[in-house]
Structure formats: C-alpha cells, structure tokens
Tab-separated table of C-alpha atoms in Angstrom:
chain	number	residue	atom	x	y	z
L	69	MET	CA	84.367	-70.725	-64.287
L	70	ILE	CA	82.876	-68.498	-61.854
L	71	SER	CA	80.054	-70.139	-59.881
L	72	ARG	CA	76.478	-68.058	-60.217
L	73	SER	CA	76.168	-68.648	-56.276
L	74	ARG	CA	79.306	-66.374	-55.862
L	75	ILE	CA	77.896	-63.712	-57.592
L	76	ALA	CA	74.336	-63.721	-56.307
L	77	LEU	CA	73.126	-60.817	-54.334
L	78	SER	CA	70.818	-61.402	-51.673
L	79	PRO	CA	67.556	-59.833	-51.537
L	80	THR	CA	68.563	-57.306	-49.124
L	81	LEU	CA	71.723	-56.064	-51.207
L	82	THR	CA	69.541	-56.006	-54.105
L	83	VAL	CA	66.939	-53.468	-52.993
L	84	PHE	CA	69.569	-51.298	-51.698
L	85	LEU	CA	71.296	-51.257	-55.081
L	86	CYS	CA	68.104	-50.570	-56.625
L	87	VAL	CA	67.207	-47.582	-54.333
L	88	LEU	CA	70.572	-46.141	-54.659
L	89	PHE	CA	70.178	-46.537	-58.183
L	90	LEU	CA	67.141	-44.357	-58.182
L	91	VAL	CA	68.709	-42.049	-55.671
L	92	CYS	CA	71.579	-41.106	-57.919
L	93	ALA	CA	69.749	-41.016	-60.834
L	94	ALA	CA	66.753	-38.795	-59.386
L	95	GLY	CA	69.941	-36.505	-58.413
L	96	CYS	CA	71.882	-36.419	-60.993
L	97	SER	CA	69.221	-36.127	-63.488
L	98	SER	CA	70.010	-33.241	-66.071
L	99	SER	CA	66.959	-33.010	-67.664
L	100	THR	CA	66.607	-29.705	-69.077
L	101	PRO	CA	63.506	-27.385	-68.528
L	102	PRO	CA	61.119	-26.044	-71.364
L	103	PRO	CA	61.545	-22.081	-72.104
L	104	SER	CA	59.923	-20.062	-69.697
L	105	PRO	CA	57.211	-18.004	-71.009
L	106	PHE	CA	58.657	-14.656	-69.789
L	107	ASP	CA	62.396	-15.498	-71.064
L	108	ASN	CA	62.456	-12.515	-73.172
L	109	LEU	CA	60.516	-10.476	-70.721
L	110	THR	CA	61.889	-6.461	-71.257
L	111	PHE	CA	60.410	-4.681	-68.127
L	112	THR	CA	60.615	-4.875	-64.432
L	113	VAL	CA	58.354	-4.403	-61.698
L	114	HIS	CA	58.822	-0.672	-61.459
L	115	ASP	CA	57.253	-0.425	-65.264
L	116	PRO	CA	53.936	0.264	-65.740
L	117	GLN	CA	53.818	-2.555	-68.562
L	118	PHE	CA	54.010	-4.888	-65.562
L	119	ALA	CA	50.729	-4.255	-63.877
L	120	ARG	CA	49.443	-4.283	-67.082
L	121	THR	CA	50.554	-7.611	-67.891
L	122	VAL	CA	49.891	-9.371	-64.130
L	123	GLY	CA	46.673	-7.293	-64.203
L	124	GLN	CA	45.096	-8.004	-68.125
L	125	LEU	CA	46.847	-11.321	-69.180
L	126	LEU	CA	46.734	-13.073	-65.698
L	127	GLY	CA	44.518	-11.783	-63.569
L	128	PRO	CA	41.887	-9.035	-62.968
L	129	PRO	CA	43.258	-5.453	-63.217
L	130	LEU	CA	45.300	-4.024	-60.115
L	131	THR	CA	42.550	-1.911	-58.208
L	132	PRO	CA	43.400	1.321	-56.666
L	133	GLY	CA	42.144	3.039	-53.066
L	134	ASN	CA	42.961	-0.190	-50.877
L	135	SER	CA	44.283	-0.386	-47.309
L	136	VAL	CA	46.061	-3.488	-46.209
L	137	THR	CA	46.648	-3.996	-42.320
L	138	THR	CA	49.512	-6.624	-41.623
L	139	LEU	CA	48.494	-9.187	-38.697
L	140	VAL	CA	51.487	-11.047	-37.321
L	141	ASN	CA	50.788	-14.463	-35.475
L	142	GLY	CA	47.656	-15.512	-33.796
L	143	ASP	CA	47.701	-13.119	-31.190
L	144	GLU	CA	47.079	-10.502	-33.396
L	145	PHE	CA	44.908	-11.929	-36.603
L	146	PHE	CA	42.569	-14.218	-34.446
L	147	PRO	CA	41.578	-11.330	-32.057
L	148	ALA	CA	40.780	-9.023	-35.492
L	149	MET	CA	38.861	-11.589	-37.251
L	150	LEU	CA	36.327	-12.503	-34.208
L	151	GLN	CA	35.867	-8.809	-33.534
L	152	ALA	CA	34.706	-8.330	-37.519
L	153	ILE	CA	32.739	-11.315	-37.379
L	154	ALA	CA	31.325	-10.027	-34.502
L	155	SER	CA	30.496	-6.549	-36.240
L	156	ALA	CA	28.792	-8.130	-39.411
L	157	GLN	CA	25.213	-7.311	-40.083
L	158	LYS	CA	24.486	-8.823	-43.359
L	159	THR	CA	26.800	-11.404	-44.673
L	160	ILE	CA	29.590	-13.676	-43.582
L	161	THR	CA	31.845	-15.770	-45.933
L	162	ILE	CA	34.538	-17.834	-45.040
L	163	GLU	CA	36.763	-20.575	-46.945
L	164	THR	CA	39.625	-22.385	-45.099
L	165	TYR	CA	41.638	-25.275	-45.765
L	166	LEU	CA	41.802	-26.532	-42.134
L	167	TYR	CA	39.312	-26.239	-39.526
L	168	TRP	CA	40.135	-28.544	-36.177
L	169	SER	CA	38.577	-28.772	-32.658
L	170	GLY	CA	40.020	-26.433	-30.290
L	171	ASP	CA	39.898	-23.710	-28.118
L	172	ILE	CA	40.072	-21.576	-31.702
L	173	GLY	CA	37.642	-23.735	-33.313
L	174	GLN	CA	35.375	-23.450	-30.504
L	175	GLN	CA	35.957	-19.317	-30.468
L	176	PHE	CA	35.007	-19.076	-34.505
L	177	ALA	CA	31.955	-21.575	-34.044
L	178	ASP	CA	30.527	-19.407	-31.268
L	179	ALA	CA	31.260	-16.063	-33.029
L	180	LEU	CA	29.805	-17.323	-36.266
L	181	ALA	CA	26.544	-19.080	-34.775
L	182	GLU	CA	25.786	-16.002	-32.705
L	183	ARG	CA	25.785	-13.804	-35.817
L	184	ALA	CA	23.281	-16.782	-37.798
L	185	ARG	CA	21.059	-16.398	-34.654
L	186	ALA	CA	21.390	-12.455	-34.934
L	187	GLY	CA	19.942	-13.461	-38.852
L	188	VAL	CA	23.526	-12.451	-40.410
L	189	LYS	CA	23.655	-14.789	-43.452
L	190	VAL	CA	26.688	-17.151	-42.675
L	191	HIS	CA	28.340	-19.295	-45.095
L	192	VAL	CA	31.011	-21.635	-44.490
L	193	LEU	CA	33.018	-23.235	-46.693
L	194	VAL	CA	35.715	-26.070	-45.419
L	195	ASP	CA	37.736	-28.248	-47.714
L	196	TRP	CA	37.149	-31.962	-47.294
L	197	PHE	CA	40.391	-33.426	-47.069
L	198	GLY	CA	42.266	-30.543	-44.889
L	199	THR	CA	39.364	-30.513	-42.527
L	200	HIS	CA	37.937	-34.001	-42.192
L	201	CYS	CA	40.393	-36.554	-43.473
L	202	TRP	CA	41.541	-38.237	-40.420
L	203	MET	CA	45.387	-38.563	-42.017
L	204	VAL	CA	45.502	-34.636	-41.922
L	205	ASN	CA	42.991	-33.198	-38.863
L	206	ARG	CA	44.625	-35.533	-36.336
L	207	GLY	CA	41.439	-36.779	-34.964
L	208	SER	CA	40.052	-33.234	-34.873
L	209	ASN	CA	36.467	-33.615	-33.477
L	210	ASN	CA	35.142	-30.444	-35.680
L	211	GLU	CA	31.962	-32.088	-37.144
L	212	ASN	CA	30.054	-30.813	-33.559
L	213	TYR	CA	31.322	-27.295	-34.647
L	214	PHE	CA	29.561	-27.305	-38.144
L	215	ARG	CA	26.030	-29.145	-36.437
L	216	GLN	CA	26.299	-25.818	-33.946
L	217	LEU	CA	27.079	-23.561	-36.843
L	218	ARG	CA	23.877	-25.569	-39.116
L	219	ALA	CA	21.389	-25.469	-36.086
L	220	ALA	CA	22.331	-21.716	-35.834
L	221	GLY	CA	21.034	-21.285	-39.192
L	222	ALA	CA	24.570	-21.011	-41.505
L	223	GLN	CA	25.273	-22.732	-44.091
L	224	VAL	CA	28.232	-25.173	-43.931
L	225	ALA	CA	29.553	-27.090	-47.144
L	226	ALA	CA	32.483	-28.973	-47.888
L	227	TYR	CA	35.094	-28.541	-50.835
L	228	HIS	CA	35.294	-31.802	-52.473
L	229	PRO	CA	33.906	-33.990	-50.114
L	230	PHE	CA	35.164	-37.897	-50.750
L	231	ASN	CA	32.749	-41.148	-50.416
L	232	LEU	CA	34.085	-44.246	-50.423
L	233	GLY	CA	30.851	-45.678	-51.973
L	234	ASP	CA	31.035	-42.979	-55.034
L	235	PRO	CA	33.678	-43.528	-57.297
L	236	ALA	CA	33.083	-40.438	-58.887
L	237	THR	CA	34.425	-38.654	-55.791
L	238	TRP	CA	37.843	-40.781	-56.364
L	239	ALA	CA	39.150	-38.234	-58.834
L	240	HIS	CA	38.656	-35.374	-56.892
L	241	LEU	CA	40.271	-36.584	-53.569
L	242	ASN	CA	43.486	-34.860	-54.869
L	243	LEU	CA	41.859	-31.918	-55.847
L	244	ARG	CA	41.660	-29.399	-52.665
L	245	THR	CA	40.859	-26.124	-51.680
L	246	HIS	CA	43.790	-24.377	-49.978
L	247	ARG	CA	42.358	-20.593	-49.852
L	248	LYS	CA	41.936	-18.720	-46.613
L	249	ILE	CA	39.365	-16.306	-46.912
L	250	LEU	CA	37.339	-14.129	-44.778
L	251	VAL	CA	34.738	-11.477	-46.334
L	252	ILE	CA	32.389	-9.428	-43.873
L	253	ASP	CA	29.411	-7.442	-44.993
L	254	GLY	CA	31.276	-7.446	-48.454
L	255	HIS	CA	33.442	-4.459	-47.448
L	256	LEU	CA	35.782	-5.996	-44.955
L	257	GLY	CA	38.044	-9.001	-45.808
L	258	PHE	CA	40.965	-11.111	-44.272
L	259	ILE	CA	43.270	-13.483	-46.199
L	260	GLY	CA	46.608	-15.135	-45.412
L	261	GLY	CA	47.989	-18.179	-44.794
L	262	ALA	CA	46.838	-19.622	-41.146
L	263	GLY	CA	44.265	-22.256	-40.763
L	264	ILE	CA	41.750	-22.122	-38.259
L	265	ALA	CA	43.318	-23.919	-35.425
L	266	ASP	CA	45.137	-23.991	-31.934
L	267	GLU	CA	48.951	-24.294	-33.563
L	268	TRP	CA	48.148	-20.887	-34.928
L	269	SER	CA	47.182	-19.373	-31.820
L	270	GLN	CA	49.305	-16.970	-29.887
L	271	ASN	CA	52.503	-15.540	-30.793
L	272	ALA	CA	54.750	-18.456	-32.625
L	273	GLN	CA	56.559	-18.424	-28.817
L	274	ASP	CA	57.099	-22.269	-28.857
L	275	PRO	CA	57.195	-25.051	-31.853
L	276	ALA	CA	53.404	-25.860	-30.466
L	277	HIS	CA	52.663	-22.566	-32.085
L	278	ARG	CA	53.163	-21.340	-35.630
L	279	ARG	CA	54.719	-18.790	-37.365
L	280	ASP	CA	52.044	-16.812	-39.884
L	281	THR	CA	50.609	-14.113	-41.287
L	282	HIS	CA	47.199	-12.804	-42.016
L	283	TYR	CA	45.983	-9.565	-43.609
L	284	ARG	CA	43.532	-7.120	-42.875
L	285	VAL	CA	41.694	-5.737	-45.901
L	286	GLU	CA	39.313	-2.810	-46.661
L	287	GLY	CA	39.072	-1.096	-50.246
L	288	PRO	CA	37.535	-2.504	-53.884
L	289	VAL	CA	39.955	-5.238	-53.490
L	290	VAL	CA	37.248	-6.864	-51.316
L	291	ALA	CA	35.124	-7.392	-54.277
L	292	GLN	CA	37.432	-9.877	-55.939
L	293	MET	CA	37.978	-11.541	-52.571
L	294	GLN	CA	34.299	-12.122	-52.214
L	295	SER	CA	34.187	-13.201	-55.560
L	296	ALA	CA	36.670	-15.468	-55.275
L	297	PHE	CA	34.791	-17.198	-52.607
L	298	ILE	CA	31.395	-17.457	-54.492
L	299	GLU	CA	33.238	-19.017	-57.271
L	300	GLU	CA	34.183	-22.060	-54.825
L	301	TRP	CA	30.434	-21.801	-52.954
L	302	LEU	CA	29.041	-22.486	-55.993
L	303	GLU	CA	31.073	-25.370	-57.071
L	304	SER	CA	30.524	-26.898	-53.520
L	305	ALA	CA	27.019	-25.652	-52.449
L	306	GLY	CA	25.297	-25.066	-56.122
L	307	GLN	CA	24.265	-21.450	-55.027
L	308	VAL	CA	25.225	-18.156	-56.730
L	309	LEU	CA	25.514	-15.451	-53.871
L	310	THR	CA	24.401	-12.166	-55.578
L	311	GLY	CA	22.917	-8.241	-54.525
L	312	ASP	CA	24.283	-5.771	-52.076
L	313	ASP	CA	24.678	-7.716	-49.348
L	314	TYR	CA	27.558	-9.546	-50.725
L	315	PHE	CA	28.895	-6.677	-53.208
L	316	PRO	CA	28.085	-3.063	-51.775
L	317	GLN	CA	29.159	-0.115	-53.469
L	318	LEU	CA	33.220	0.105	-52.218
L	319	HIS	CA	34.557	3.398	-52.177
L	320	PRO	CA	38.477	4.013	-51.821
L	321	VAL	CA	39.696	4.005	-48.270
L	322	GLY	CA	43.794	4.013	-49.284
L	323	ASN	CA	46.583	4.301	-51.468
L	324	GLN	CA	47.536	0.626	-52.211
L	325	SER	CA	46.962	-1.169	-55.913
L	326	ALA	CA	45.700	-4.865	-55.344
L	327	HIS	CA	44.091	-7.291	-56.784
L	328	ILE	CA	42.832	-10.962	-55.593
L	329	PHE	CA	44.930	-13.738	-57.482
L	330	LYS	CA	43.484	-16.686	-57.611
L	331	SER	CA	43.784	-20.103	-59.561
L	332	SER	CA	40.987	-22.937	-59.750
L	333	SER	CA	39.253	-25.083	-61.988
L	334	THR	CA	37.567	-22.290	-63.430
L	335	THR	CA	40.650	-19.554	-63.859
L	336	GLY	CA	43.131	-22.381	-64.558
L	337	PRO	CA	45.347	-24.491	-62.417
L	338	LEU	CA	48.622	-23.202	-64.149
L	339	ASN	CA	47.470	-19.328	-63.119
L	340	MET	CA	49.275	-19.313	-59.783
L	341	HIS	CA	52.615	-20.660	-61.644
L	342	MET	CA	52.300	-17.836	-64.305
L	343	MET	CA	52.224	-15.264	-62.096
L	344	MET	CA	55.053	-16.551	-60.027
L	345	LEU	CA	57.315	-16.964	-62.928
L	346	LEU	CA	56.393	-13.281	-64.278
L	347	SER	CA	57.070	-12.031	-60.846
L	348	ILE	CA	60.456	-13.215	-60.835
L	349	ALA	CA	61.307	-12.734	-64.262
L	350	ALA	CA	60.356	-8.892	-63.812
L	351	ALA	CA	62.962	-8.185	-61.047
L	352	GLY	CA	65.828	-6.096	-61.293
L	353	LYS	CA	67.186	-5.987	-58.361
L	354	ASN	CA	66.261	-8.201	-55.222
L	355	ILE	CA	63.486	-11.274	-54.437
L	356	ARG	CA	62.559	-12.186	-51.033
L	357	ILE	CA	60.788	-15.506	-50.307
L	358	GLU	CA	58.942	-17.074	-47.522
L	359	SER	CA	57.107	-20.610	-47.826
L	360	ALA	CA	56.023	-23.287	-45.861
L	361	TYR	CA	56.728	-25.666	-48.528
L	362	PHE	CA	59.439	-24.846	-50.964
L	363	ILE	CA	59.614	-27.366	-54.080
L	364	PRO	CA	60.712	-25.254	-57.023
L	365	ASP	CA	59.428	-27.383	-60.083
L	366	PRO	CA	62.160	-26.842	-63.120
L	367	LEU	CA	60.677	-23.754	-64.610
L	368	ALA	CA	60.291	-21.838	-61.243
L	369	GLU	CA	64.134	-23.118	-60.510
L	370	LYS	CA	65.356	-22.068	-64.031
L	371	ALA	CA	63.646	-18.736	-63.317
L	372	LEU	CA	65.617	-18.024	-59.871
L	373	LEU	CA	68.791	-19.397	-61.594
L	374	ASP	CA	68.153	-16.799	-64.770
L	375	ALA	CA	67.468	-14.071	-62.417
L	376	ARG	CA	70.864	-14.436	-60.320
L	377	ARG	CA	72.780	-14.708	-63.646
L	378	ARG	CA	70.921	-10.799	-64.421
L	379	GLY	CA	72.284	-9.926	-60.908
L	380	VAL	CA	68.998	-10.226	-58.608
L	381	HIS	CA	70.183	-10.743	-55.140
L	382	ILE	CA	67.975	-14.160	-53.422
L	383	GLU	CA	66.893	-14.653	-49.930
L	384	ILE	CA	64.617	-17.617	-49.189
L	385	ILE	CA	63.204	-18.487	-45.778
L	386	VAL	CA	61.742	-22.155	-45.408
L	387	PRO	CA	60.898	-24.056	-42.304
L	388	GLY	CA	64.090	-25.488	-39.892
L	389	PRO	CA	64.077	-28.416	-37.846
L	390	HIS	CA	60.293	-27.560	-36.941
L	391	THR	CA	57.831	-29.067	-39.845
L	392	ASP	CA	54.754	-30.891	-39.904
L	393	ALA	CA	56.012	-32.451	-43.164
L	394	PRO	CA	59.445	-33.651	-43.051
L	395	ILE	CA	59.080	-35.869	-46.018
L	396	LEU	CA	58.477	-32.241	-47.648
L	397	ARG	CA	61.462	-30.521	-46.211
L	398	HIS	CA	63.820	-33.753	-47.515
L	399	LEU	CA	62.635	-33.162	-51.216
L	400	SER	CA	62.750	-29.585	-50.686
L	401	ARG	CA	66.857	-29.928	-49.392
L	402	ASN	CA	67.783	-32.294	-52.135
L	403	ARG	CA	67.105	-29.920	-54.542
L	404	TRP	CA	68.969	-26.992	-53.223
L	405	GLY	CA	72.591	-27.644	-54.571
L	406	SER	CA	72.147	-25.744	-58.133
L	407	LEU	CA	70.518	-22.524	-56.386
L	408	LEU	CA	72.816	-22.560	-53.392
L	409	HIS	CA	75.920	-23.083	-56.282
L	410	ALA	CA	74.278	-19.849	-58.145
L	411	GLY	CA	74.676	-17.588	-54.801
L	412	ILE	CA	71.194	-17.694	-53.556
L	413	GLU	CA	70.857	-17.416	-49.608
L	414	ILE	CA	68.511	-20.075	-48.007
L	415	TYR	CA	67.634	-19.755	-44.678
L	416	GLU	CA	65.838	-22.688	-42.504
L	417	TYR	CA	63.297	-20.766	-39.409
L	418	GLN	CA	64.627	-22.396	-36.272
L	419	PRO	CA	62.137	-21.043	-33.613
L	420	THR	CA	58.941	-22.899	-34.810
L	421	MET	CA	57.249	-24.065	-38.095
L	422	LEU	CA	57.296	-21.402	-40.266
L	423	HIS	CA	54.038	-21.203	-42.153
L	424	SER	CA	53.707	-17.885	-44.162
L	425	LYS	CA	53.645	-17.380	-47.846
L	426	LEU	CA	55.370	-13.979	-49.145
L	427	LEU	CA	57.089	-13.212	-52.060
L	428	ILE	CA	58.773	-9.497	-52.552
L	429	VAL	CA	60.273	-8.302	-55.733
L	430	ASP	CA	62.487	-5.117	-56.264
L	431	ASP	CA	60.945	-3.380	-52.739
L	432	MET	CA	57.600	-2.990	-54.856
L	433	TRP	CA	55.809	-6.144	-55.774
L	434	VAL	CA	54.436	-8.330	-52.886
L	435	SER	CA	52.508	-11.414	-52.804
L	436	VAL	CA	50.686	-13.054	-49.573
L	437	GLY	CA	48.327	-15.537	-49.209
L	438	SER	CA	47.949	-19.055	-49.485
L	439	ALA	CA	50.196	-20.180	-52.235
L	440	ASN	CA	53.168	-22.036	-51.446
L	441	PHE	CA	56.377	-22.276	-53.751
L	442	ASP	CA	55.604	-26.128	-54.917
L	443	ASN	CA	54.000	-28.122	-57.652
L	444	ARG	CA	50.769	-28.366	-55.300
L	445	SER	CA	50.110	-24.429	-55.092
L	446	PHE	CA	51.390	-23.914	-58.666
L	447	ARG	CA	49.026	-27.028	-60.517
L	448	ILE	CA	46.836	-28.921	-58.301
L	449	ASN	CA	45.439	-26.691	-55.496
L	450	THR	CA	42.802	-23.958	-55.882
L	451	GLU	CA	44.525	-20.530	-54.241
L	452	ALA	CA	44.264	-17.145	-53.511
L	453	ASN	CA	46.823	-14.417	-53.085
L	454	LEU	CA	46.932	-10.893	-52.220
L	455	ASN	CA	49.002	-9.051	-54.778
L	456	VAL	CA	50.033	-5.516	-53.494
L	457	LEU	CA	52.130	-3.053	-55.670
L	458	ASP	CA	53.018	-0.369	-53.295
L	459	SER	CA	56.730	0.740	-51.661
L	460	HIS	CA	55.546	1.286	-48.388
L	461	PHE	CA	53.406	-2.194	-48.326
L	462	ALA	CA	56.596	-3.940	-49.706
L	463	ALA	CA	58.985	-2.177	-47.129
L	464	GLU	CA	56.815	-3.241	-44.155
L	465	GLN	CA	56.898	-7.225	-45.806
L	466	SER	CA	60.781	-6.685	-46.101
L	467	ALA	CA	61.133	-5.427	-42.522
L	468	LEU	CA	59.064	-8.512	-41.357
L	469	PHE	CA	61.446	-10.700	-43.181
L	470	GLU	CA	64.320	-9.778	-42.142
L	471	LYS	CA	63.136	-10.154	-38.165
L	472	ASP	CA	62.255	-13.834	-39.538
L	473	LYS	CA	65.503	-14.201	-41.090
L	474	ALA	CA	67.310	-13.383	-37.706
L	475	LYS	CA	65.925	-16.137	-36.251
L	476	SER	CA	67.227	-18.292	-39.153
L	477	ARG	CA	70.002	-19.743	-39.846
L	478	ARG	CA	71.820	-19.830	-43.146
L	479	ILE	CA	72.362	-23.220	-45.138
L	480	THR	CA	75.979	-22.901	-47.095
L	481	LEU	CA	76.914	-25.026	-50.371
L	482	LYS	CA	79.773	-26.253	-47.796
L	483	GLU	CA	77.073	-27.422	-45.347
L	484	TRP	CA	74.875	-28.925	-48.179
L	485	ASN	CA	77.178	-30.634	-49.484
L	486	LYS	CA	78.067	-32.798	-46.442
L	487	ARG	CA	74.475	-33.581	-46.248
L	488	SER	CA	74.447	-37.247	-44.556
L	489	PRO	CA	73.796	-40.680	-46.905
L	490	LEU	CA	70.259	-40.943	-45.015
L	491	GLU	CA	69.435	-37.397	-45.618
L	492	ARG	CA	70.519	-37.650	-49.438
L	493	LEU	CA	68.601	-41.203	-49.343
L	494	ARG	CA	65.429	-39.509	-47.886
L	495	GLY	CA	65.314	-36.829	-50.405
L	496	GLY	CA	65.991	-38.873	-53.245
L	497	LEU	CA	63.264	-41.333	-52.559
L	498	MET	CA	61.044	-38.600	-52.570
L	499	GLU	CA	61.957	-37.496	-56.087
L	500	PRO	CA	59.395	-39.272	-58.232
L	501	TRP	CA	56.317	-37.726	-56.312
L	502	ARG	CA	57.787	-34.290	-56.642
L	503	SER	CA	55.197	-33.392	-59.294
L	504	GLU	CA	52.403	-34.059	-56.377
L	505	MET	CA	54.625	-32.003	-53.699
C-alpha cells in the first residue's frame, strides 16, 4: 500500500502545476471562432461597393474634397498643433486620453489659456482614467493646468470621472475615451495617436521619446471630427455645442475622400471592430498594420488568416523591447504562432516605444487615429479614426511604414517556437484577461 505522504505535493509544487495547466490550456485552446460577418465578401477596397458599405452600413459616408497632412513625431505635430491653437478666433475643442504634466503639458495649457482670455470658446475634454488615475499618469501634477485653464475662462471636463464614494461611477471606470481630437474654429482638425505629454516630444530618437504620427486635416470631414468631440462633450459636460462657430460651412480643399470613424456608447462599441474586419476581408493584395498593442481577438485573427489563404501579403509592426506595457507584449507574443505559421510577417520596432496606429489595405485604403488592434479598442474604449480612400495618401503611409520596418527586427516562426519557459508562462498567465486588454 502506498503511503499518502509519499504522493502528497508540496504547496509550491501544487501551485506550479496548476499554473502550468492553465498556461497549457490557454495556449492549446482549439475553440473555433464564430463565422465573420464578412466571410462571404465579394469585393475589394478598389470596388465602389466598398466605399458604399463602409460609409453607409458602418459609418458616416466618405466625404470628398479633403486634404490630410502627415506629421511624424512630436517635432512635427506639437508645433503644428500649438500654432493652430494660437490662430484660433472663435472655438477650440480638444479631447485626449492623456494629459500629463511636463513641458508639453505646460505649453498647451499656456496656449489654450491665452486664447480663452482673448475670448475664444475653449473646451477641453480629458479621460479621467488616463489623465487623473495615479496608476496611469505616474504622479503627473496636471490639475494645475486645468485650474489655469478654468481661471482663463476655458471649460474643462473629465470623461467618466471616478468617485470612490459614488458607486454609480464604479461601473464606468473601465469605459474610457481613447480619442485624440483637436478642432480649431470648426475648419481645421488634428487626429492621431499621441497624448499630450513629454514622452511624445522630439523625434523618437531614444527610448524616452515615443514614435508616433498625427495628422492635420482640412476639408468637409472636419465637421465629422467636430461631431465626434461634441458627442463626448455632451456625455461629459451635458452641453451641446452648435452654430457657425463650431460648424462653419466647409468647402473642398483637396482630392482625398475621407470620414471619421468612431466607436462609442452612442454609435456602438463594436463599430471599430466591424470596420477593421471589413477592411481585412476586402483586401486582395496586401495589408500593413502598425499597432502599439496588437492583441487580435479570435475574429480578427481568423480574418487575417483567411486573408493569407487568399494570397494577401500581410506585414505587422509592433513594439519591441521598449514598451509601456510589458505584460501586453507577453500576451501579444503568446498569440503569434498561427499567424507566423501562415506566413504573416511580424516585426518588432527597436529604437523606442512604437505608439502609432496604422492600417493600409491594397495601397488604397488607410485607417489612422486612436484605435489599436486589440479588444479594448474594438469593444470597450470610445475611439476615433480617420479613414482615407486615396492611393497617394496610402503610398505616403506605406513609405512611412517601410521606414519603421527598416528599424525593426523580424520575428520568425523558428525563433517564436524557441521562446523561453518564462516567456511562455508570462503570456499564458495573461490569457484569461485577454478580453479586457
């Protein structure tokens, strides 16, 4: 008879085996994703039906007559934004997920306060979690800026503020606005991935300064950008902004067709997800993706694999060793096996944190803005992307993608298979929380 003491496991070994089981179960799960709503798509982004579908079925119509200027890194986009603020005569609306203290934060506070004192109607909307929560803002003393702005006559509101003593606010803590929007006098807009913080300043020349892209926008599509801001302003400040000061008559200024594509509690949290799935399903030749947080859900992963089976060439650039969320990097890398096995090329950006969000399909369709390629952007956050249907703009973004790829290291399937046990453990442990990432 075997003694029970001889087969008893120590607590440490028991915990280890339980963790090992969970990791293996997560990594070996063979659950089949539900069919994609676009599995039977019969057109590509070059077909006029694509523009009608993405504009009429999922979002506002694509609007012709726009001009979009690409601004690479803080040395380009911060001076352009501050110059635009200084030129404002009637209104400024600005929405951001992050507004941290530092030199950049002070420059924006000074510029916005100066315009408010001059009689310009200034509205500043910040996400409470991204801007005020100590877990995110790293001790940022940004409240001084908001007092400065209010004293100058600007209106400042926080999206879904949290109050420990008010249980009604608890349910909203996980619901955040991740949008980055600036609109001047209703006719000039900026949109992209950058927060207002020193981390985005300068030129991504070292790990302390992030690589990101913002876009200067003119033309009729700016009205859609303004509408996206006012949607969130109404929810946060209880005020609708109307009239010519916010919505002036806009005339064509360029040749690009574009729209602002958003997801929110109003338009539906899955809207961004559906747009991404449609874009991938409509690819006939190539897909290029840059994302600060690349954690595709089963439907998005299936869409990418289906595209590969159609012969679509897919390249993805993600952050490398420099990231503000190492846990998410482990989770992301844990899911690359099927993608790499299918021949999808994955690159890790090396010089610094890559924070840009970019999707290019068939050298024609481009989506840029605040949405990452993860479940949080697809299903939880409120996001805003600028979508452009234009081959010249797509070529410009593709050239920028190639520059980033030249500073990246390709991860092969052979290398991925040789991940250390510790890396596998880290990735597997995060799998149960994948839907919140």
